[in-house]
Amino acid sequence: MPRETFRNIGLVARSGSEQALYSLRQLVHFLQQRGCNVIIEKSLDDELGDLGLQAGSRKQLGESCDLVVVVGGDGCLLGAARTFAGHDVPVLGINRGRLGFLTDVLPSELEHRVGQVLDGDYRLESRFLLDMELNRGKRVVGHGAALNDVVLLSGDSVHMIEFELLINGVFVYHQRSDGLIISTPTGSTAYALSGGGPIMHPAIDAIALVPLNPHTLTSRPLVVDGNSEIKLRVTSFRQEPLVSCDGQDGLRVQHDDIIAIRKKPQRLQLLHPPGHDFYEACRSKLGWSSRLGDG
């Protein structure tokens, strides 16, 4: 069965990056040579205005494009994921950041790898996101979405916070700590990894809950089914804590607020060039040994 053909290509990039701009211009030239219609995000119009390209909002790109290419780091792709997951448009990442777990096409391989994708030679992964809802009494006072993680933090205070955790309506524990990371498999190699959480293969349908400096030696990361509904109720703190999605500006949490977290109905369609291997990415990005006996 023939693979999908990509003709209308949307471009998103990290603003203000000379490296990203260089790769963008290279990419535009290559795509036009391949006969593709290129549409750039409006924020790039000032930097690429001399090319005379059509520009649109991310919403417009999601509605009109067959493929969106993100040029930047994983953080840039995280922001794009929250928009394009709702439009079911596949996303491909060109790495102009640091680690590059999500943006896995190297700039030196840009034309070769993108050419393979345009020829229908690629891997398609479906990654789930989390929906976060902040409830105050009977009112919803905030919400957000995360491809990596939702994090409850003690905020500006060095003091611990206290909260209760419920999963599918069942009380799990009352905890004193600096907070809690609620991570998808995609986010398991990000902040959750720094907090001592498990690395989860992207195909796993699970959510990891990783305590931040808990005030007990027996509190350990917990992995639950990906369809679980997770609720946190903040019961005690010195200053108002924060809840943040993918490291964005956080929302202030008040006493007895309920933070509800569940899987988002829409998923991110993430493209990889042929030969992509999650374990090879772990070896190269995390410094794992490449063969037995390596130090």
Coordinates of C-alpha atoms in Angstrom, one line a residue:
M1 CA 0.0 0.0 0.0
P2 CA 1.5 3.4 -1.0
R3 CA 2.5 5.8 1.8
E4 CA 1.0 9.2 2.2
T5 CA 2.3 11.9 -0.2
F6 CA 3.4 15.2 1.4
R7 CA 2.8 18.2 -0.8
N8 CA 1.9 21.1 1.6
I9 CA 4.7 21.4 4.1
G10 CA 4.5 23.7 7.1
L11 CA 7.6 25.0 8.8
V12 CA 8.0 26.0 12.4
A13 CA 11.2 27.0 14.1
R14 CA 12.8 28.4 17.2
S15 CA 12.7 32.2 16.7
G16 CA 15.9 34.1 16.9
S17 CA 18.2 31.2 16.3
E18 CA 20.8 31.8 13.5
Q19 CA 21.4 28.0 13.3
A20 CA 17.7 27.3 12.9
L21 CA 17.4 30.1 10.3
Y22 CA 20.3 28.6 8.3
S23 CA 18.6 25.2 8.2
L24 CA 15.2 26.7 7.4
R25 CA 16.6 28.4 4.3
Q26 CA 18.3 25.2 3.2
L27 CA 15.0 23.3 3.8
V28 CA 12.9 25.8 1.9
H29 CA 15.2 25.6 -1.1
F30 CA 15.2 21.8 -1.0
L31 CA 11.4 21.5 -0.6
Q32 CA 10.8 23.9 -3.5
Q33 CA 13.1 21.8 -5.7
R34 CA 11.0 18.8 -4.8
G35 CA 7.8 20.7 -6.0
C36 CA 6.4 21.1 -2.5
N37 CA 4.2 24.0 -1.4
V38 CA 5.9 25.6 1.6
I39 CA 3.9 27.5 4.3
I40 CA 5.8 29.1 7.2
E41 CA 4.6 30.1 10.6
K42 CA 3.8 33.8 10.8
S43 CA 6.5 34.5 13.4
L44 CA 9.1 33.6 10.8
D45 CA 7.8 36.0 8.2
D46 CA 10.3 38.8 9.2
E47 CA 13.2 36.4 9.0
L48 CA 12.2 34.7 5.8
G49 CA 10.1 37.5 4.2
D50 CA 12.5 37.8 1.3
L51 CA 11.6 34.3 0.1
G52 CA 8.0 35.3 -0.6
L53 CA 6.5 32.4 1.2
Q54 CA 2.9 32.0 2.3
A55 CA 2.6 32.4 6.1
G56 CA -0.1 31.4 8.6
S57 CA -0.8 30.7 12.2
R58 CA -0.1 27.3 13.7
K59 CA -3.8 26.6 13.6
Q60 CA -3.9 27.4 9.8
L61 CA -0.8 25.2 9.3
G62 CA -2.5 22.4 11.1
E63 CA -5.6 22.7 8.9
S64 CA -3.9 23.0 5.6
C65 CA -0.6 21.1 5.7
D66 CA 0.1 17.4 5.1
L67 CA 3.3 17.6 7.1
V68 CA 4.8 20.0 9.6
V69 CA 8.6 20.2 10.0
V70 CA 9.9 21.7 13.3
V71 CA 13.5 23.1 13.2
G72 CA 14.9 23.5 16.7
G73 CA 15.3 21.6 19.9
D74 CA 13.0 19.2 21.8
G75 CA 11.4 22.3 23.5
C76 CA 10.4 23.7 20.2
L77 CA 8.8 20.5 19.2
L78 CA 7.0 20.2 22.6
G79 CA 5.3 23.5 21.9
A80 CA 4.3 22.5 18.3
A81 CA 3.0 19.1 19.6
R82 CA 0.4 20.8 21.8
T83 CA -1.0 22.5 18.7
F84 CA -0.7 19.9 15.9
A85 CA -1.9 16.9 17.9
G86 CA -5.3 18.5 17.7
H87 CA -5.1 18.5 13.9
D88 CA -3.8 15.0 13.3
V89 CA -1.0 16.3 11.1
P90 CA 2.3 14.4 11.3
V91 CA 5.4 16.3 12.6
L92 CA 9.0 15.8 11.7
G93 CA 11.9 17.3 13.8
I94 CA 15.2 18.8 12.6
N95 CA 17.6 19.0 15.6
R96 CA 18.9 22.5 16.2
G97 CA 18.9 22.1 20.0
R98 CA 20.9 20.1 22.4
L99 CA 19.7 16.5 23.2
G100 CA 17.3 15.8 20.3
F101 CA 15.2 12.9 21.5
L102 CA 12.2 14.2 19.5
T103 CA 14.0 16.2 16.8
D104 CA 16.2 13.4 15.6
V105 CA 17.2 14.6 12.0
L106 CA 20.7 16.0 12.1
P107 CA 21.3 19.3 10.1
S108 CA 24.1 17.6 8.1
E109 CA 21.6 14.9 6.9
L110 CA 18.7 17.3 6.3
E111 CA 18.2 16.9 2.6
H112 CA 18.9 13.2 2.6
R113 CA 16.5 12.4 5.5
V114 CA 13.7 14.8 4.5
G115 CA 14.0 13.4 1.0
Q116 CA 13.5 9.9 2.3
V117 CA 10.4 11.0 4.2
L118 CA 9.0 12.7 1.1
D119 CA 9.6 9.5 -0.8
G120 CA 7.4 7.7 1.7
D121 CA 10.2 6.0 3.6
Y122 CA 9.6 6.8 7.3
R123 CA 8.4 5.5 10.6
L124 CA 5.2 6.9 12.2
E125 CA 4.8 6.9 15.9
S126 CA 1.6 7.9 17.8
R127 CA 2.5 9.7 21.1
F128 CA -0.1 10.5 23.7
L129 CA -0.3 13.8 25.6
L130 CA -1.8 14.7 29.0
D131 CA -4.6 17.1 29.8
M132 CA -4.4 19.0 33.0
E133 CA -7.3 20.8 34.7
L134 CA -7.0 23.0 37.8
N135 CA -10.3 23.0 39.8
R136 CA -11.2 25.4 42.5
G137 CA -14.4 24.3 44.1
K138 CA -16.8 23.8 41.3
R139 CA -14.9 26.1 38.9
V140 CA -12.2 25.2 36.4
V141 CA -9.6 28.0 36.9
G142 CA -6.9 26.7 34.6
H143 CA -5.9 24.0 32.1
G144 CA -3.0 22.9 30.0
A145 CA -1.6 20.1 27.9
A146 CA 1.7 18.3 28.0
L147 CA 3.6 15.9 25.7
N148 CA 6.4 15.4 28.4
D149 CA 5.0 16.0 31.8
V150 CA 2.7 17.8 34.3
V151 CA 4.7 18.9 37.3
L152 CA 3.5 20.1 40.8
L153 CA 6.2 22.2 42.4
S154 CA 6.6 23.9 45.7
G155 CA 7.0 27.2 43.8
D156 CA 9.0 30.1 45.2
S157 CA 9.3 28.4 48.7
V158 CA 12.1 26.1 49.9
H159 CA 9.6 24.4 52.1
M160 CA 7.9 21.2 51.2
I161 CA 4.2 20.9 50.2
E162 CA 1.7 18.4 51.3
F163 CA -0.8 16.8 48.9
E164 CA -3.0 13.7 48.4
L165 CA -2.8 11.5 45.4
L166 CA -5.9 9.6 44.0
I167 CA -5.9 7.3 41.0
N168 CA -9.2 6.5 39.4
G169 CA -10.9 7.8 42.5
V170 CA -8.9 5.6 44.9
F171 CA -6.7 7.2 47.6
V172 CA -3.1 6.2 47.1
Y173 CA -1.1 8.3 49.6
H174 CA -0.6 11.6 51.4
Q175 CA 2.9 12.9 50.7
R176 CA 5.3 15.6 51.9
S177 CA 7.8 16.5 49.2
D178 CA 9.0 19.3 46.8
G179 CA 6.4 18.1 44.4
L180 CA 5.5 15.4 41.9
I181 CA 6.2 14.8 38.2
I182 CA 3.5 13.1 36.2
S183 CA 5.2 11.9 33.0
T184 CA 4.3 10.3 29.7
P185 CA 6.7 7.7 28.1
T186 CA 7.9 10.6 25.9
G187 CA 8.8 12.6 29.0
S188 CA 10.5 9.7 30.8
T189 CA 13.8 10.8 29.3
A190 CA 13.4 14.4 30.4
Y191 CA 12.7 15.9 33.8
A192 CA 11.4 12.7 35.2
L193 CA 14.7 11.0 34.4
S194 CA 16.5 13.6 36.5
G195 CA 14.1 12.9 39.3
G196 CA 15.0 9.2 39.3
G197 CA 12.1 8.0 37.3
P198 CA 12.1 5.0 34.9
I199 CA 12.8 5.2 31.2
M200 CA 9.7 4.0 29.4
H201 CA 9.7 2.9 25.7
P202 CA 7.4 5.3 23.7
A203 CA 5.1 2.5 22.7
I204 CA 4.1 1.8 26.3
D205 CA 0.7 3.0 27.4
A206 CA 1.6 4.1 30.9
I207 CA 2.1 7.2 33.1
A208 CA 5.0 7.5 35.6
L209 CA 4.5 9.4 38.9
V210 CA 7.9 10.6 40.2
P211 CA 8.2 12.2 43.6
L212 CA 10.5 15.2 44.0
N213 CA 12.6 14.8 47.2
P214 CA 9.9 13.0 49.2
H215 CA 10.2 13.2 53.0
T216 CA 10.3 9.4 53.3
L217 CA 12.7 6.7 52.2
T218 CA 10.0 4.4 51.0
S219 CA 8.4 6.8 48.4
R220 CA 9.4 5.6 45.0
P221 CA 8.3 6.3 41.4
L222 CA 5.0 4.6 40.5
V223 CA 3.9 3.5 37.0
V224 CA 0.2 3.3 36.3
D225 CA -2.0 2.5 33.3
G226 CA -2.0 5.2 30.7
N227 CA -5.8 5.5 30.9
S228 CA -5.8 6.4 34.6
E229 CA -7.3 9.6 35.9
I230 CA -4.9 11.2 38.4
K231 CA -6.0 13.7 40.9
L232 CA -3.9 15.8 43.3
R233 CA -5.3 17.8 46.2
V234 CA -2.9 20.2 47.8
T235 CA -3.5 20.2 51.6
S236 CA -0.7 22.3 53.1
F237 CA 2.1 24.7 52.0
R238 CA 3.9 27.9 53.1
Q239 CA 3.6 29.7 49.8
E240 CA 1.4 28.9 46.8
P241 CA 2.8 26.1 44.7
L242 CA 2.8 25.9 41.0
V243 CA 1.5 23.3 38.4
S244 CA 3.3 23.4 35.1
C245 CA 2.8 21.6 31.7
D246 CA 6.0 20.9 29.8
G247 CA 7.9 23.6 31.7
Q248 CA 5.6 26.4 30.6
D249 CA 4.7 29.3 33.0
G250 CA 2.9 27.6 35.9
L251 CA -0.5 28.2 37.4
R252 CA -0.7 29.1 41.1
V253 CA -2.4 26.4 43.3
Q254 CA -4.4 27.3 46.3
H255 CA -5.4 25.2 49.4
D256 CA -7.8 22.4 48.5
D257 CA -7.5 22.9 44.7
I258 CA -7.8 19.7 42.7
I259 CA -5.4 19.0 39.9
A260 CA -6.9 16.5 37.5
I261 CA -4.7 14.8 34.9
R262 CA -5.8 12.4 32.2
K263 CA -4.8 11.3 28.7
K264 CA -5.7 13.7 26.0
P265 CA -8.0 12.3 23.3
Q266 CA -5.9 13.6 20.4
R267 CA -2.4 12.2 19.8
L268 CA 0.8 13.5 18.3
Q269 CA 1.8 11.8 15.0
L270 CA 5.6 11.9 15.1
L271 CA 7.6 11.0 12.0
H272 CA 11.1 9.5 12.1
P273 CA 13.4 8.8 9.1
P274 CA 14.1 5.1 8.4
G275 CA 16.5 3.4 10.8
H276 CA 15.3 5.3 13.8
D277 CA 15.9 3.2 17.0
F278 CA 14.8 4.3 20.5
Y279 CA 17.5 2.3 22.2
E280 CA 20.2 3.7 19.9
A281 CA 19.0 7.2 20.8
C282 CA 19.4 6.3 24.5
R283 CA 22.9 5.1 23.8
S284 CA 23.9 8.2 22.0
K285 CA 22.0 10.8 24.1
L286 CA 22.4 9.3 27.5
G287 CA 25.9 7.9 27.2
W288 CA 25.0 4.2 27.4
S289 CA 27.7 1.7 26.5
S290 CA 27.7 0.8 22.8
R291 CA 28.9 -2.7 23.3
L292 CA 29.8 -5.2 26.1
G293 CA 33.0 -4.2 27.8
D294 CA 32.9 -0.5 27.0
G295 CA 33.6 1.8 29.9

